[in-house]
XYZ file of C-alpha atoms in Angstrom:
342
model
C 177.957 85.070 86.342
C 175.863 86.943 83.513
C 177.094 90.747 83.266
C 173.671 92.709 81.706
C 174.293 95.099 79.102
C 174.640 98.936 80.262
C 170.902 99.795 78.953
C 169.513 97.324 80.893
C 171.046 97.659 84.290
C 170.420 101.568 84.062
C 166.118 100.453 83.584
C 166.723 97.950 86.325
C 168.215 100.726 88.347
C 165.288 103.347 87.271
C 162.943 100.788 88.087
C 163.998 100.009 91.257
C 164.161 104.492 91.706
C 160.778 104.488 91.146
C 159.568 101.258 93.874
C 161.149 103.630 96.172
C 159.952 107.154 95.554
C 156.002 105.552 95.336
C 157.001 103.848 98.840
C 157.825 106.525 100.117
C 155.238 108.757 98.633
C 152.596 105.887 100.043
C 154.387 105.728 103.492
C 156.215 108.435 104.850
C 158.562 107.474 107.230
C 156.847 109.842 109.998
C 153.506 107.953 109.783
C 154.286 105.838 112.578
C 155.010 108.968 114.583
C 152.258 111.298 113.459
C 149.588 108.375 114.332
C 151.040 107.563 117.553
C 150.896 111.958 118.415
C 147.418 111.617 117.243
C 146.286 109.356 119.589
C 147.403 110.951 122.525
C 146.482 114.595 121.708
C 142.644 112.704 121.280
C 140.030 112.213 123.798
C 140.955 109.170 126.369
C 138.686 106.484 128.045
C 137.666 109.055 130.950
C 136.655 111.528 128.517
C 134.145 108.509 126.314
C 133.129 107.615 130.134
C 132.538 111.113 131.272
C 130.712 111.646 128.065
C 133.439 114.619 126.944
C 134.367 114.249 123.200
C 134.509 117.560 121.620
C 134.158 115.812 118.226
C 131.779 112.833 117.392
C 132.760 110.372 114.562
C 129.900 110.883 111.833
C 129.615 107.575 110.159
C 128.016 106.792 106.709
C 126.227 109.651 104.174
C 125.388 112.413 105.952
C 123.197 114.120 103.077
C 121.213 110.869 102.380
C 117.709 110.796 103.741
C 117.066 109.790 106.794
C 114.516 106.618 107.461
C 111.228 108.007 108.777
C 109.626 106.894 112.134
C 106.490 105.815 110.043
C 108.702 103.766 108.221
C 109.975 101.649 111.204
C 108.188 98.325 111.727
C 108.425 96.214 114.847
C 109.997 92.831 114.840
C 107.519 90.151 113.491
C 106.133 87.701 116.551
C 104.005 85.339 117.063
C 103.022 81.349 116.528
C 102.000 81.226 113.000
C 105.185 83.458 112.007
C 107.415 81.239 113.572
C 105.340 78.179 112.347
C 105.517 79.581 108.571
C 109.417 80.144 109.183
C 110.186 77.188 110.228
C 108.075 75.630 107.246
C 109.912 77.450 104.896
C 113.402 76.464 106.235
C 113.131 73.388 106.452
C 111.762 73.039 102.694
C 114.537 74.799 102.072
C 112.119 77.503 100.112
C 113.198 80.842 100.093
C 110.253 83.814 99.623
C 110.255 87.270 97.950
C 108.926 88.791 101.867
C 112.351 87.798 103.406
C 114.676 89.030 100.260
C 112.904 92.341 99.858
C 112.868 92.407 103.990
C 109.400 93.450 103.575
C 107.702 95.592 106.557
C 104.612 93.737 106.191
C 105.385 90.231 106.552
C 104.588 89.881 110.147
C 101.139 91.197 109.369
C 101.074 88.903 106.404
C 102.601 86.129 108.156
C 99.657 86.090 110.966
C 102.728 87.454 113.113
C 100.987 89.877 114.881
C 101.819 90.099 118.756
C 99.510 88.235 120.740
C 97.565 86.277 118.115
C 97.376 82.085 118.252
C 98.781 80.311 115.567
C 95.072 79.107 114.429
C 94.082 82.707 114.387
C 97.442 83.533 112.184
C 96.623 80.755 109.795
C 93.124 82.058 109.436
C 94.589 85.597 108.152
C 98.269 84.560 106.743
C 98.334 85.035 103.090
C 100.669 83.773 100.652
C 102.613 85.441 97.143
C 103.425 82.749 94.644
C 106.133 84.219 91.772
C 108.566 83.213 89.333
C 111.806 84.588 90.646
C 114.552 85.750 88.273
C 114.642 85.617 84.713
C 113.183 82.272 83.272
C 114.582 81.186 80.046
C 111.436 78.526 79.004
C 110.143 79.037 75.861
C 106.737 80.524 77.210
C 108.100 82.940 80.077
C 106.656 80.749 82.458
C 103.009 81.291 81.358
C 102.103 77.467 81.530
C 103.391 77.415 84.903
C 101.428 80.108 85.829
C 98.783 78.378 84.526
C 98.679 75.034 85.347
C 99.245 76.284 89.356
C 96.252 78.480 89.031
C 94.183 75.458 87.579
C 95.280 72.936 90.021
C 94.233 75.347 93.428
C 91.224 75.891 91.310
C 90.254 72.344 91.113
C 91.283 72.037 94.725
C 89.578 74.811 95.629
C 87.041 76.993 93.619
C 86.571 79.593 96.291
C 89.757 80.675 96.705
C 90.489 83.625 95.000
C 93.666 83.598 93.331
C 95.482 86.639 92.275
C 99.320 86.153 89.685
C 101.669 88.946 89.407
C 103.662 88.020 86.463
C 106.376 89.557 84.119
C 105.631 90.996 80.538
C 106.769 87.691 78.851
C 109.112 89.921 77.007
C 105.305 91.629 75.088
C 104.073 88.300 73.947
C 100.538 88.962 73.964
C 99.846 85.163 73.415
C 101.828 83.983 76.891
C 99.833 87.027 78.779
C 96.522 85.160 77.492
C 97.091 81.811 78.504
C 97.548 82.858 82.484
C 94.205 85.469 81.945
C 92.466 82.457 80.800
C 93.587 79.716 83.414
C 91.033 80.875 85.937
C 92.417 83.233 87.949
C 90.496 86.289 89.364
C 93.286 88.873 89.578
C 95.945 89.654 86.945
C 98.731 91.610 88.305
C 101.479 93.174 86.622
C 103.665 96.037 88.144
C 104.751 99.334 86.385
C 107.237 99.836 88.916
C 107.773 103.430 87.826
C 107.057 106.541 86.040
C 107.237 106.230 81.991
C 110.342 109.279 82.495
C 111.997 106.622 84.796
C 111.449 103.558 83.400
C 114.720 102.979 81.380
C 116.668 104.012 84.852
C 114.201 102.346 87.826
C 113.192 98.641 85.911
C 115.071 96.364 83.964
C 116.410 97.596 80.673
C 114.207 95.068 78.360
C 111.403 96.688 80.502
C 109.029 99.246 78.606
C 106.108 101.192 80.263
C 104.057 100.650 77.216
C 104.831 97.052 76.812
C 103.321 96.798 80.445
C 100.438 98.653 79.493
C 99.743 96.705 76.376
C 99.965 93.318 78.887
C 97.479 94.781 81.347
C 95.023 95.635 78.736
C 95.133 92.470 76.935
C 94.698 90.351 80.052
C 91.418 92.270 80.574
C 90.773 91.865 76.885
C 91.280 88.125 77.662
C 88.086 88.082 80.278
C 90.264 88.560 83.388
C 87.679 90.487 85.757
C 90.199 92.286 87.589
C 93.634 94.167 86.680
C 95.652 95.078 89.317
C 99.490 97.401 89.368
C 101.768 99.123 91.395
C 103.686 101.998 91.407
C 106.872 103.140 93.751
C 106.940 106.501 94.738
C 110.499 108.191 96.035
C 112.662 107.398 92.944
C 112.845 110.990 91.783
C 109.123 111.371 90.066
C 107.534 114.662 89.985
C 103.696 115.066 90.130
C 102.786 115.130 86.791
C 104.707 111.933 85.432
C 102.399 110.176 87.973
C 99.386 111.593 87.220
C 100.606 110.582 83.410
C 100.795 107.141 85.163
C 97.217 107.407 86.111
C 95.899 108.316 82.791
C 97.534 105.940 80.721
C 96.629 102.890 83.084
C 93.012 104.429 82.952
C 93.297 103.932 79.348
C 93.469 100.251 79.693
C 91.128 100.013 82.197
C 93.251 98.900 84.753
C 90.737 98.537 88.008
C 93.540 98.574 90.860
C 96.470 100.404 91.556
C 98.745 100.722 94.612
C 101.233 102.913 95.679
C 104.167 102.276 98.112
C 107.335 104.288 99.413
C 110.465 102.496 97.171
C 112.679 100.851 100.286
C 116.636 100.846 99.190
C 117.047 96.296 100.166
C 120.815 96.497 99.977
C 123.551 98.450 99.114
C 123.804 97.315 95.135
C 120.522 98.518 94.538
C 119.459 101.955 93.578
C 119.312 104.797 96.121
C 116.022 106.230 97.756
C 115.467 109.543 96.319
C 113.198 110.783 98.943
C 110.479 109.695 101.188
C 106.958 110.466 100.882
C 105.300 111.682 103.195
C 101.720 110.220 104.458
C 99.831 112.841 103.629
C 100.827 112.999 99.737
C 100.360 108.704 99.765
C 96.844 109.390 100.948
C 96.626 112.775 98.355
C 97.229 110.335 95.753
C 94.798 107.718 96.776
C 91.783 110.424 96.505
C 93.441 111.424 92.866
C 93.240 107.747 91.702
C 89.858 107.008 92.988
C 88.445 110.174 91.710
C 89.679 108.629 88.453
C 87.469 105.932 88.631
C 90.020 103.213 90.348
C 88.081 100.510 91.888
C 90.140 100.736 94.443
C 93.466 102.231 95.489
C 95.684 101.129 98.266
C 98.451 104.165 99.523
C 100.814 104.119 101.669
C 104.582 104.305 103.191
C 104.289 100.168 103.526
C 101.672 99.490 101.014
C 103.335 96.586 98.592
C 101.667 95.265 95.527
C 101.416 91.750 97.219
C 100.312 93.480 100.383
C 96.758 92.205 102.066
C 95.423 95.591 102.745
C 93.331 95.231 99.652
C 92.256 91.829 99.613
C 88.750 91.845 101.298
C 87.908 94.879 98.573
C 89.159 93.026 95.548
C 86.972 90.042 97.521
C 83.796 92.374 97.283
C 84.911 93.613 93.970
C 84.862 90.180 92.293
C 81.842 89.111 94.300
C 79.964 92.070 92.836
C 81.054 91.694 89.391
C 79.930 87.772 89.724
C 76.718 88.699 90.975
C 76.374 91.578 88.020
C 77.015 88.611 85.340
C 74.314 86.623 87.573
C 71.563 89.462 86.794
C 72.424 89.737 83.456
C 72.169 86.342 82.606
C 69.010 85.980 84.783
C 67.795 88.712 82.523
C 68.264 87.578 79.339
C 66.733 83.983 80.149
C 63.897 85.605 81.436
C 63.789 88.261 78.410
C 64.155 84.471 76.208
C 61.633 83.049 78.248
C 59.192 85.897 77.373
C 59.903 85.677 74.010
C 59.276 82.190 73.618
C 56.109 82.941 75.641
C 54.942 85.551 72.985
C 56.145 83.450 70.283
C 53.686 80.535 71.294
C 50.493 82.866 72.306
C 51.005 84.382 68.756
C-alpha cells in the first residue's frame, strides 16, 4: 500500500471538490423535476389536435430573409431530365447544376412538364468546367483547349462557349483557350470590386479578372461574356462601378442573378432583389452599350436564356467580317483593274 504525501492527497482531494461543484453546477439535482413540471403545465395532445397552443415553437433565424415566391421553382420533370440523370449516374459524373441545386436545370435539362424526350434533347444544353482548384502547370488551359478543338472538328456549327478561372493572371494560359476556337469566352466577376476580398476566393482580384477578359478579346475571341451576383451586400454605385470598368474592356455580355445561399458553410444571403431592380439594371447595362444583358432572380451565367442572342450576335459579327472581306477583294479587284487599264 503506497501512502501519498500530504500535498498531494490535499490536490487529489481539491480536484475531486471541483468534479463535483461543475456537476452540480451542469446538473442540478432538480432538473429531473423541473422538466417533468414542465411538461405537464404545457399544451397536451388534445390541445395540438384541437389546434390550441398558446405558444408556437419558432424554429431557425427569425431575422434572416425570407425566400421569395419568385424564387421558388417547381420540381424538374420530364423524359429527357430523367434520361440525362440517369446518364449522369451511371457514368458516375457529377455536374455543377446538381451541386449549386440550380433553379434552372429542369429548363436546361429539357425537363419541362409535358415535353418528349426528343423535344428535351433538341433544347437541353450542357456546361463543361474544371471543378476545384487544378494544380497543372497551365491552369487547365490546354484542356480547355484541346476539348474546344476536338467538338470543333466534330462539329463546326456548334457554338461553344468556356467559362474558365483567371489562371492565377497568366495572360499567356488566358490566350491559348481564346485562340482554340471557341466563340464565347466567359469569365465571372462574381462580385462588386468593394466585395471581392469577402464574396470570391482570396487569390481572386477584380482587376486580375478584368485584365483576363480584355486580353481574351485582345486574343480575337468575338465575344466576352461575365456575371455578377446581386444580394451580397452591394450598394448601387459599386455596381454601376462594375459596369464601367467591364465597359472598359469591352466586355459584350453581362448577366445578373440573385446570389442563392447552397448550404449552410457558405456565405449568407444579404438580401433579395427584387424583379423590378434585376430588370432596372438590365436597361442600365444595355444603355451602356452591352450587347446583351440577361437579369433576373434565376438568371445564372451558364443559364440558356441568352443563348439564341449570343447565336445572332456571333452570326452577325461573322457576316460583318464576310462584308468586309468581300469589300476589300472587290476594292483589290478594282485596283488591279485600274492598274492594268493604266
Amino acid at each position: 500500500m503506497h501512502i501519498l504525501p500530504p500535498q498531494v492527497t490535499a490536490a487529489v482531494r481539491a480536484v475531486r471538490a471541483a468534479r463535483t461543484h461543475a456537476r452540480c453546477l451542469a446538473t442540478p439535482s432538480s432538473s429531473k423535476g423541473s422538466f417533468s413540471q414542465t411538461l405537464a403545465d404545457g399544451p397536451s395532445l388534445d390541445d395540438f389536435i384541437a389546434d390550441r397552443v398558446p405558444d408556437r415553437v419558432v424554429l431557425g433565424n427569425k431575422n434572416a430573409p425570407r425566400l421569395p415566391s419568385y424564387l421558388k421553382t417547381t420540381i424538374p420533370k420530364g423524359a429527357s431530365f430523367a434520361k440525362i440523370k440517369k446518364d449522369l449516374r451511371g457514368l458516375n459524373l457529377h455536374t455543377v447544376c446538381e451541386e449549386a441545386r440550380c433553379p434552372n436545370i429542369g429548363d436546361c435539362w429539357g425537363g419541362k412538364e409535358g415535353v418528349s424526350e426528343a423535344e428535351g434533347k433538341r433544347g437541353a444544353t450542357a456546361t463543361i468546367m474544371l471543378m476545384g482548384d487544378t494544380y497543372l502547370a497551365d491552369g487547365g488551359a490546354y484542356h480547355f483547349a484541346e476539348t474546344i478543338m476536338k467538338i470543333k472538328q466534330k462539329a463546326p456549327q456548334i457554338l461553344v462557349e468556356a467559362l474558365t478561372g483567371d489562371f492565377a493572371g497568366n495572360l499567356e494560359h488566358v490566350a491559348v483557350v481564346a485562340k482554340s476556337g471557341l466563340d464565347v469566352y466567359a469569365h465571372n466577376i462574381e462580385t462588386v470590386e468593394a466585395l471581392t476580398p469577402f464574396v470570391r476566393d482570396r487569390r481572386a482580384k477584380f482587376r486580375q479578372s478584368l485584365q483576363v477578359l480584355e486580353h481574351a478579346k485582345k486574343s480575337g475571341v468575338k465575344v466576352t461574356k461575365t456575371s455578377m451576383m446581386l444580394g451580397v451586400g452591394e450598394n448601387e454605385e459599386q455596381v454601376m462601378h462594375a459596369l464601367r470598368e467591364l465597359r472598359k474592356v469591352d466586355v459584350d455580355v453581362v448577366t445578373f442573378g440573385q446570389y442563392m445561399r447552397p448550404t449552410k458553410r457558405h456565405m449568407k444571403v444579404d438580401r433579395y432583389v427584387e424583379p423590378a431592380e434585376f430588370d432596372r439594371w438590365k436597361q442600365v447595362a444595355e444603355d451602356m452599350g452591352f450587347l446583351y444583358v440577361a437579369s433576373g432572380p434565376l438568371v445564372r451565367s451558364s443559364y440558356k436564356a441568352g443563348e439564341f442572342y449570343i447565336e445572332n450576335v456571333l452570326k452577325g459579327k461573322a457576316a460583318e467580317r464576310r462584308t468586309k472581306t468581300l469589300v476589300a477583294d472587290e476594292a483589290l479587284e478594282t485596283g488591279a483593274r485600274n492598274v492594268q487599264q493604266s
